[in-house]
Amino acid sequence: MRFPEIVETSRLQLRRPQKEDAEAIFGAYAQDPAVTRYLVWRPHRSIQTTREFIGQCLDRWSAGSGFPYVITRKGNAPAIGMLELRPEPFKVDIGYVLARPYWGQGFVPEAASEIVRMILSDPSMYRVEAFCDVENAASARVLEKVGMLREGVMRRYIIHPTLSHEPRDCYLYAIAK
Ligand SMILES: CC(C)(COP(=O)(O)OP(=O)(O)OC[C@H]1O[C@@H](n2cnc3c(N)ncnc32)[C@H](O)[C@@H]1OP(=O)(O)O)[C@@H](O)C(=O)NCCC(=O)NCCS
């Protein structure tokens, strides 16, 4: 499957990151421990860490191993979050993050619904999946709102280092055709 450089929804644009996004991402959410609480990375202490992170995102795009999209409001607006696609031969795993001032407005469900629609409309793709910490109720709700079903609990699946150094239980969610 070919992943487009830009995806649009009614309120949002998802696009390939640019080096210049580091300022907005650092300022909006990368240093916020409430945002990283259930993520696999700790808050960035300096913008240099965010710049390195953007560099890794661009490398994944170039290698085709992952497609992290920057989320913006439409109209050349600054980054307010990211939604990453990690493709395998017949399925895609998705992950997402949004800056705190924008929570609760349905932005990530809007972006993820369009991504799920796009992926499942490709003949080679059969499944979109995601996991979230068992305590991350907002993320579980997002996945339910995009039509995914909870398939089970993956015990001691991943470390969320802002929260704990011990591996955490996660829900596995998926939608298949
Ligand atoms: C999780 C996240 C992406 C949600 O994005 P969003 O655009 O704010 O999603 P929504 O606007 O749909 O709001 C979240 C939903 O969860 C619900 N919710 C939020 N906190 C909740 C809680 N503690 N318990 C139960 N439901 C909760 C909200 O009520 C809303 O559902 P509703 O529309 O049915 O009322 C966002 O909070 C975020 O970026 N969090 C930090 C990063 C993260 O955890 N990413 C996911 C990793 S798996």
mmCIF file of N, CA and C and ligand atoms in Angstrom, residues 34-39 94-100 102-110 130-133 135-143 145 160, ligand 1:
data_model
loop_
_atom_site.group_PDB
_atom_site.id
_atom_site.type_symbol
_atom_site.label_atom_id
_atom_site.label_comp_id
_atom_site.label_asym_id
_atom_site.label_seq_id
_atom_site.Cartn_x
_atom_site.Cartn_y
_atom_site.Cartn_z
ATOM 1 N N ALA A 34 1.701 14.889 31.362
ATOM 2 C CA ALA A 34 0.320 14.380 31.290
ATOM 3 C C ALA A 34 0.069 13.744 29.923
ATOM 4 N N VAL A 35 0.753 14.257 28.906
ATOM 5 C CA VAL A 35 0.604 13.708 27.552
ATOM 6 C C VAL A 35 1.367 12.397 27.410
ATOM 7 N N THR A 36 2.583 12.331 27.997
ATOM 8 C CA THR A 36 3.413 11.133 27.795
ATOM 9 C C THR A 36 3.101 10.013 28.784
ATOM 10 N N ARG A 37 2.165 10.258 29.690
ATOM 11 C CA ARG A 37 1.884 9.299 30.774
ATOM 12 C C ARG A 37 1.746 7.864 30.277
ATOM 13 N N TYR A 38 1.034 7.672 29.172
ATOM 14 C CA TYR A 38 0.806 6.311 28.642
ATOM 15 C C TYR A 38 1.524 6.098 27.312
ATOM 16 N N LEU A 39 2.645 6.805 27.129
ATOM 17 C CA LEU A 39 3.429 6.651 25.892
ATOM 18 C C LEU A 39 4.755 5.964 26.212
ATOM 19 N N ILE A 94 -1.594 1.441 14.519
ATOM 20 C CA ILE A 94 -1.618 2.904 14.623
ATOM 21 C C ILE A 94 -1.372 3.352 16.070
ATOM 22 N N GLY A 95 -0.777 4.551 16.191
ATOM 23 C CA GLY A 95 -0.573 5.178 17.491
ATOM 24 C C GLY A 95 -0.749 6.673 17.322
ATOM 25 N N TYR A 96 -1.094 7.375 18.416
ATOM 26 C CA TYR A 96 -1.419 8.804 18.258
ATOM 27 C C TYR A 96 -1.170 9.562 19.546
ATOM 28 N N VAL A 97 -1.030 10.872 19.382
ATOM 29 C CA VAL A 97 -0.833 11.778 20.518
ATOM 30 C C VAL A 97 -1.371 13.150 20.117
ATOM 31 N N LEU A 98 -1.936 13.847 21.105
ATOM 32 C CA LEU A 98 -2.511 15.174 20.850
ATOM 33 C C LEU A 98 -2.161 16.086 22.023
ATOM 34 N N ALA A 99 -1.867 17.358 21.725
ATOM 35 C CA ALA A 99 -1.573 18.336 22.782
ATOM 36 C C ALA A 99 -2.800 18.540 23.672
ATOM 37 N N ARG A 100 -2.540 18.749 24.970
ATOM 38 C CA ARG A 100 -3.625 18.767 25.964
ATOM 39 C C ARG A 100 -4.730 19.790 25.703
ATOM 40 N N TYR A 102 -6.212 20.511 23.201
ATOM 41 C CA TYR A 102 -7.103 20.073 22.127
ATOM 42 C C TYR A 102 -7.846 18.791 22.470
ATOM 43 N N TRP A 103 -7.630 18.240 23.656
ATOM 44 C CA TRP A 103 -8.316 17.005 24.048
ATOM 45 C C TRP A 103 -9.834 17.249 24.145
ATOM 46 N N GLY A 104 -10.583 16.179 23.911
ATOM 47 C CA GLY A 104 -12.030 16.216 24.144
ATOM 48 C C GLY A 104 -12.844 16.881 23.055
ATOM 49 N N GLN A 105 -12.236 17.146 21.903
ATOM 50 C CA GLN A 105 -12.972 17.762 20.793
ATOM 51 C C GLN A 105 -13.124 16.809 19.616
ATOM 52 N N GLY A 106 -12.816 15.541 19.852
ATOM 53 C CA GLY A 106 -13.004 14.537 18.800
ATOM 54 C C GLY A 106 -11.970 14.593 17.687
ATOM 55 N N PHE A 107 -10.848 15.266 17.924
ATOM 56 C CA PHE A 107 -9.863 15.400 16.840
ATOM 57 C C PHE A 107 -9.208 14.058 16.481
ATOM 58 N N VAL A 108 -8.753 13.317 17.494
ATOM 59 C CA VAL A 108 -8.066 12.056 17.156
ATOM 60 C C VAL A 108 -9.050 11.029 16.561
ATOM 61 N N PRO A 109 -10.278 10.890 17.095
ATOM 62 C CA PRO A 109 -11.222 10.003 16.392
ATOM 63 C C PRO A 109 -11.450 10.422 14.940
ATOM 64 N N GLU A 110 -11.532 11.731 14.698
ATOM 65 C CA GLU A 110 -11.740 12.206 13.319
ATOM 66 C C GLU A 110 -10.569 11.797 12.419
ATOM 67 N N ALA A 130 -4.399 -1.400 17.247
ATOM 68 C CA ALA A 130 -3.769 -0.431 18.146
ATOM 69 C C ALA A 130 -3.794 -1.023 19.544
ATOM 70 N N PHE A 131 -2.861 -0.575 20.367
ATOM 71 C CA PHE A 131 -2.911 -0.992 21.767
ATOM 72 C C PHE A 131 -2.896 0.247 22.646
ATOM 73 N N CYS A 132 -3.422 0.097 23.844
ATOM 74 C CA CYS A 132 -3.342 1.195 24.820
ATOM 75 C C CYS A 132 -3.253 0.614 26.214
ATOM 76 N N ASP A 133 -2.620 1.356 27.098
ATOM 77 C CA ASP A 133 -2.519 0.983 28.509
ATOM 78 C C ASP A 133 -3.929 0.733 29.061
ATOM 79 N N GLU A 135 -5.167 1.508 31.690
ATOM 80 C CA GLU A 135 -5.701 2.661 32.432
ATOM 81 C C GLU A 135 -5.956 3.874 31.538
ATOM 82 N N ASN A 136 -5.626 3.768 30.257
ATOM 83 C CA ASN A 136 -5.789 4.915 29.360
ATOM 84 C C ASN A 136 -7.206 4.914 28.759
ATOM 85 N N ALA A 137 -8.162 5.327 29.599
ATOM 86 C CA ALA A 137 -9.578 5.248 29.209
ATOM 87 C C ALA A 137 -9.892 6.128 28.004
ATOM 88 N N ALA A 138 -9.239 7.292 27.898
ATOM 89 C CA ALA A 138 -9.525 8.185 26.761
ATOM 90 C C ALA A 138 -9.095 7.530 25.458
ATOM 91 N N SER A 139 -7.959 6.852 25.481
ATOM 92 C CA SER A 139 -7.493 6.204 24.252
ATOM 93 C C SER A 139 -8.370 5.001 23.897
ATOM 94 N N ALA A 140 -8.759 4.221 24.894
ATOM 95 C CA ALA A 140 -9.663 3.092 24.628
ATOM 96 C C ALA A 140 -10.968 3.598 24.006
ATOM 97 N N ARG A 141 -11.455 4.732 24.512
ATOM 98 C CA ARG A 141 -12.705 5.321 23.978
ATOM 99 C C ARG A 141 -12.505 5.762 22.522
ATOM 100 N N VAL A 142 -11.351 6.359 22.214
ATOM 101 C CA VAL A 142 -11.058 6.743 20.829
ATOM 102 C C VAL A 142 -11.158 5.512 19.925
ATOM 103 N N LEU A 143 -10.552 4.415 20.357
ATOM 104 C CA LEU A 143 -10.519 3.225 19.501
ATOM 105 C C LEU A 143 -11.919 2.647 19.312
ATOM 106 N N LYS A 145 -14.628 4.489 19.363
ATOM 107 C CA LYS A 145 -15.356 5.431 18.493
ATOM 108 C C LYS A 145 -14.979 5.251 17.021
ATOM 109 N N HIS A 160 5.759 2.030 29.906
ATOM 110 C CA HIS A 160 5.411 3.440 29.749
ATOM 111 C C HIS A 160 6.225 4.198 30.799
HETATM 112 C C1 LIG B 1 -6.073 9.760 24.052
HETATM 113 C C2 LIG B 1 -6.192 11.009 23.172
HETATM 114 C C3 LIG B 1 -5.467 10.756 21.876
HETATM 115 C C4 LIG B 1 -7.681 11.277 22.901
HETATM 116 O O1 LIG B 1 -7.810 12.181 21.824
HETATM 117 P P1 LIG B 1 -9.053 13.208 21.736
HETATM 118 O O2 LIG B 1 -9.009 13.829 20.399
HETATM 119 O O3 LIG B 1 -9.025 14.084 22.928
HETATM 120 O O4 LIG B 1 -10.282 12.176 21.852
HETATM 121 P P2 LIG B 1 -11.829 12.552 22.168
HETATM 122 O O5 LIG B 1 -12.102 13.971 21.818
HETATM 123 O O6 LIG B 1 -12.643 11.486 21.542
HETATM 124 O O7 LIG B 1 -11.980 12.449 23.735
HETATM 125 C C5 LIG B 1 -11.675 11.290 24.446
HETATM 126 C C6 LIG B 1 -12.908 10.426 24.754
HETATM 127 O O8 LIG B 1 -12.549 9.667 25.914
HETATM 128 C C7 LIG B 1 -13.376 10.028 26.994
HETATM 129 N N1 LIG B 1 -12.551 10.090 28.197
HETATM 130 C C8 LIG B 1 -11.560 10.951 28.454
HETATM 131 N N2 LIG B 1 -11.021 10.678 29.659
HETATM 132 C C9 LIG B 1 -11.711 9.635 30.136
HETATM 133 C C10 LIG B 1 -11.646 8.902 31.357
HETATM 134 N N3 LIG B 1 -10.732 9.178 32.293
HETATM 135 N N4 LIG B 1 -12.507 7.877 31.528
HETATM 136 C C11 LIG B 1 -13.421 7.575 30.590
HETATM 137 N N5 LIG B 1 -13.545 8.233 29.411
HETATM 138 C C12 LIG B 1 -12.688 9.250 29.206
HETATM 139 C C13 LIG B 1 -13.985 11.373 26.631
HETATM 140 O O9 LIG B 1 -15.206 11.583 27.319
HETATM 141 C C14 LIG B 1 -14.161 11.190 25.123
HETATM 142 O O10 LIG B 1 -15.252 10.315 24.836
HETATM 143 P P3 LIG B 1 -16.724 10.881 24.426
HETATM 144 O O11 LIG B 1 -16.543 11.663 23.146
HETATM 145 O O12 LIG B 1 -17.541 9.647 24.258
HETATM 146 O O13 LIG B 1 -17.183 11.745 25.559
HETATM 147 C C15 LIG B 1 -5.579 12.245 23.877
HETATM 148 O O14 LIG B 1 -6.171 12.351 25.133
HETATM 149 C C16 LIG B 1 -4.069 12.158 24.028
HETATM 150 O O15 LIG B 1 -3.318 12.552 23.152
HETATM 151 N N6 LIG B 1 -3.604 11.624 25.192
HETATM 152 C C17 LIG B 1 -2.165 11.552 25.456
HETATM 153 C C18 LIG B 1 -1.429 10.595 24.523
HETATM 154 C C19 LIG B 1 -2.020 9.202 24.526
HETATM 155 O O16 LIG B 1 -2.378 8.669 25.559
HETATM 156 N N7 LIG B 1 -2.091 8.622 23.341
HETATM 157 C C20 LIG B 1 -2.619 7.285 23.163
HETATM 158 C C21 LIG B 1 -1.632 6.250 23.483
HETATM 159 S S1 LIG B 1 -2.347 4.606 23.292
#
